[in-house]
Amino acid sequence: MRIGIGYDVHRLEPGRPLMLGGVHIPHPLGLAGHSDADVLLHAVGDALLGAAAKGDLGRHFPPGDPATAGIESSVLLRRIVALLDADGWRAVNVDATVIAERPRLAPHVPAMRDHIATLLRLTADAVSVKATTTEGLGWSGREEGMGAQAVVLIERD
Ligand code: MG
């Protein structure tokens, strides 16, 4: 078994759709980035790559590569799962925290867990998604951006 950690932050901008955990969340601000900027899926992807010691998201999908401009992060995560598959690694469980001042994410957590579980070929009870604010402090509190942290356990025979 191996463990991996992932962390990501993206800037909030008006006029962008807010994607978190592969779920579209109605909100006046969305995350800006080269892909759909889904911080939660990026943190999970980096944790998977980290567990397998296969670099990071930026190495596999360089920002600025026209081939991945505007790409859904679910597609990136599927590619990472395939990369680990090739070495016999499969995910065991995921625990993630989204750092966001607004909106309230609790109503969307079940859909995020289901989506991540499907991508990783897990059941939803092996995927934990939590949310926290920073009590108004710092970049998250000022709603300049959102962040996410994730740890993932992987195993192989
Ligand atoms: Mg990112």
Short mmCIF file of C-alpha atoms in Angstrom, two decimals, residues 44-138:
data_model
loop_
_atom_site.label_atom_id
_atom_site.label_comp_id
_atom_site.label_asym_id
_atom_site.label_seq_id
_atom_site.Cartn_x
_atom_site.Cartn_y
_atom_site.Cartn_z
CA VAL A 44 -7.28 14.01 -5.74
CA GLY A 45 -5.30 13.58 -8.99
CA ASP A 46 -2.12 14.91 -7.40
CA ALA A 47 -2.63 12.60 -4.40
CA LEU A 48 -2.97 9.59 -6.74
CA LEU A 49 0.15 10.58 -8.69
CA GLY A 50 1.97 11.24 -5.43
CA ALA A 51 1.08 7.84 -3.99
CA ALA A 52 2.51 6.15 -7.09
CA ALA A 53 5.50 8.58 -7.14
CA LYS A 54 4.60 9.56 -10.69
CA GLY A 55 5.13 13.31 -10.53
CA ASP A 56 2.32 15.84 -10.45
CA LEU A 57 -0.59 17.14 -12.47
CA GLY A 58 1.48 19.95 -13.99
CA ARG A 59 4.06 17.47 -15.31
CA HIS A 60 1.47 15.24 -16.98
CA PHE A 61 -0.83 18.04 -18.16
CA PRO A 62 1.27 21.21 -18.58
CA PRO A 63 -0.76 24.44 -18.30
CA GLY A 64 -0.59 26.12 -21.70
CA ASP A 65 -0.85 22.85 -23.65
CA PRO A 66 -3.58 23.58 -26.23
CA ALA A 67 -4.60 19.87 -26.12
CA THR A 68 -5.91 20.27 -22.57
CA ALA A 69 -7.29 23.85 -22.77
CA GLY A 70 -10.72 23.95 -21.14
CA ILE A 71 -10.64 20.18 -20.56
CA GLU A 72 -12.91 18.61 -17.94
CA SER A 73 -10.83 17.58 -14.95
CA SER A 74 -12.78 14.29 -14.88
CA VAL A 75 -10.98 13.42 -18.13
CA LEU A 76 -7.62 14.22 -16.52
CA LEU A 77 -8.48 12.05 -13.52
CA ARG A 78 -9.48 9.14 -15.78
CA ARG A 79 -6.07 9.41 -17.47
CA ILE A 80 -4.31 9.36 -14.10
CA VAL A 81 -6.30 6.28 -13.05
CA ALA A 82 -5.25 4.60 -16.33
CA LEU A 83 -1.61 5.55 -15.66
CA LEU A 84 -1.75 3.89 -12.23
CA ASP A 85 -3.67 0.93 -13.68
CA ALA A 86 -0.73 0.24 -15.97
CA ASP A 87 1.41 -0.37 -12.87
CA GLY A 88 -1.28 -2.41 -11.10
CA TRP A 89 -2.26 0.34 -8.63
CA ARG A 90 -5.88 0.81 -7.57
CA ALA A 91 -7.34 3.34 -5.16
CA VAL A 92 -8.51 2.13 -1.74
CA ASN A 93 -9.99 5.30 -0.25
CA VAL A 94 -9.93 9.07 -0.53
CA ASP A 95 -10.31 11.79 2.07
CA ALA A 96 -10.55 15.37 0.83
CA THR A 97 -11.30 18.84 2.19
CA VAL A 98 -12.48 21.78 0.09
CA ILE A 99 -11.53 25.22 1.41
CA ALA A 100 -14.18 27.73 0.38
CA GLU A 101 -15.92 30.64 2.10
CA ARG A 102 -19.10 30.33 0.00
CA PRO A 103 -21.36 28.74 -1.16
CA ARG A 104 -22.48 26.10 1.32
CA LEU A 105 -21.19 22.84 -0.15
CA ALA A 106 -22.93 20.27 2.08
CA PRO A 107 -25.91 19.83 -0.30
CA HIS A 108 -23.48 18.95 -3.14
CA VAL A 109 -21.22 16.57 -1.22
CA PRO A 110 -23.15 13.36 -2.02
CA ALA A 111 -22.92 14.08 -5.79
CA MET A 112 -19.18 14.85 -5.49
CA ARG A 113 -18.55 11.61 -3.58
CA ASP A 114 -20.48 9.60 -6.17
CA HIS A 115 -18.62 11.23 -9.04
CA ILE A 116 -15.15 10.71 -7.54
CA ALA A 117 -16.04 7.14 -6.56
CA THR A 118 -17.07 6.35 -10.15
CA LEU A 119 -13.84 7.83 -11.56
CA LEU A 120 -11.74 5.78 -9.11
CA ARG A 121 -13.90 2.61 -9.39
CA LEU A 122 -14.77 2.81 -5.69
CA THR A 123 -18.00 2.84 -3.78
CA ALA A 124 -19.05 6.20 -2.34
CA ASP A 125 -18.41 4.96 1.21
CA ALA A 126 -14.67 4.89 0.36
CA VAL A 127 -14.73 8.57 -0.67
CA SER A 128 -14.92 11.33 1.92
CA VAL A 129 -15.45 14.96 0.87
CA LYS A 130 -15.48 17.62 3.55
CA ALA A 131 -15.69 21.40 3.39
CA THR A 132 -14.36 24.19 5.54
CA THR A 133 -14.23 27.97 5.48
CA THR A 134 -11.27 29.93 6.84
CA GLU A 135 -13.56 32.07 9.01
CA GLY A 136 -13.18 35.02 6.67
CA LEU A 137 -9.37 34.96 6.86
CA GLY A 138 -6.89 35.12 3.98
#
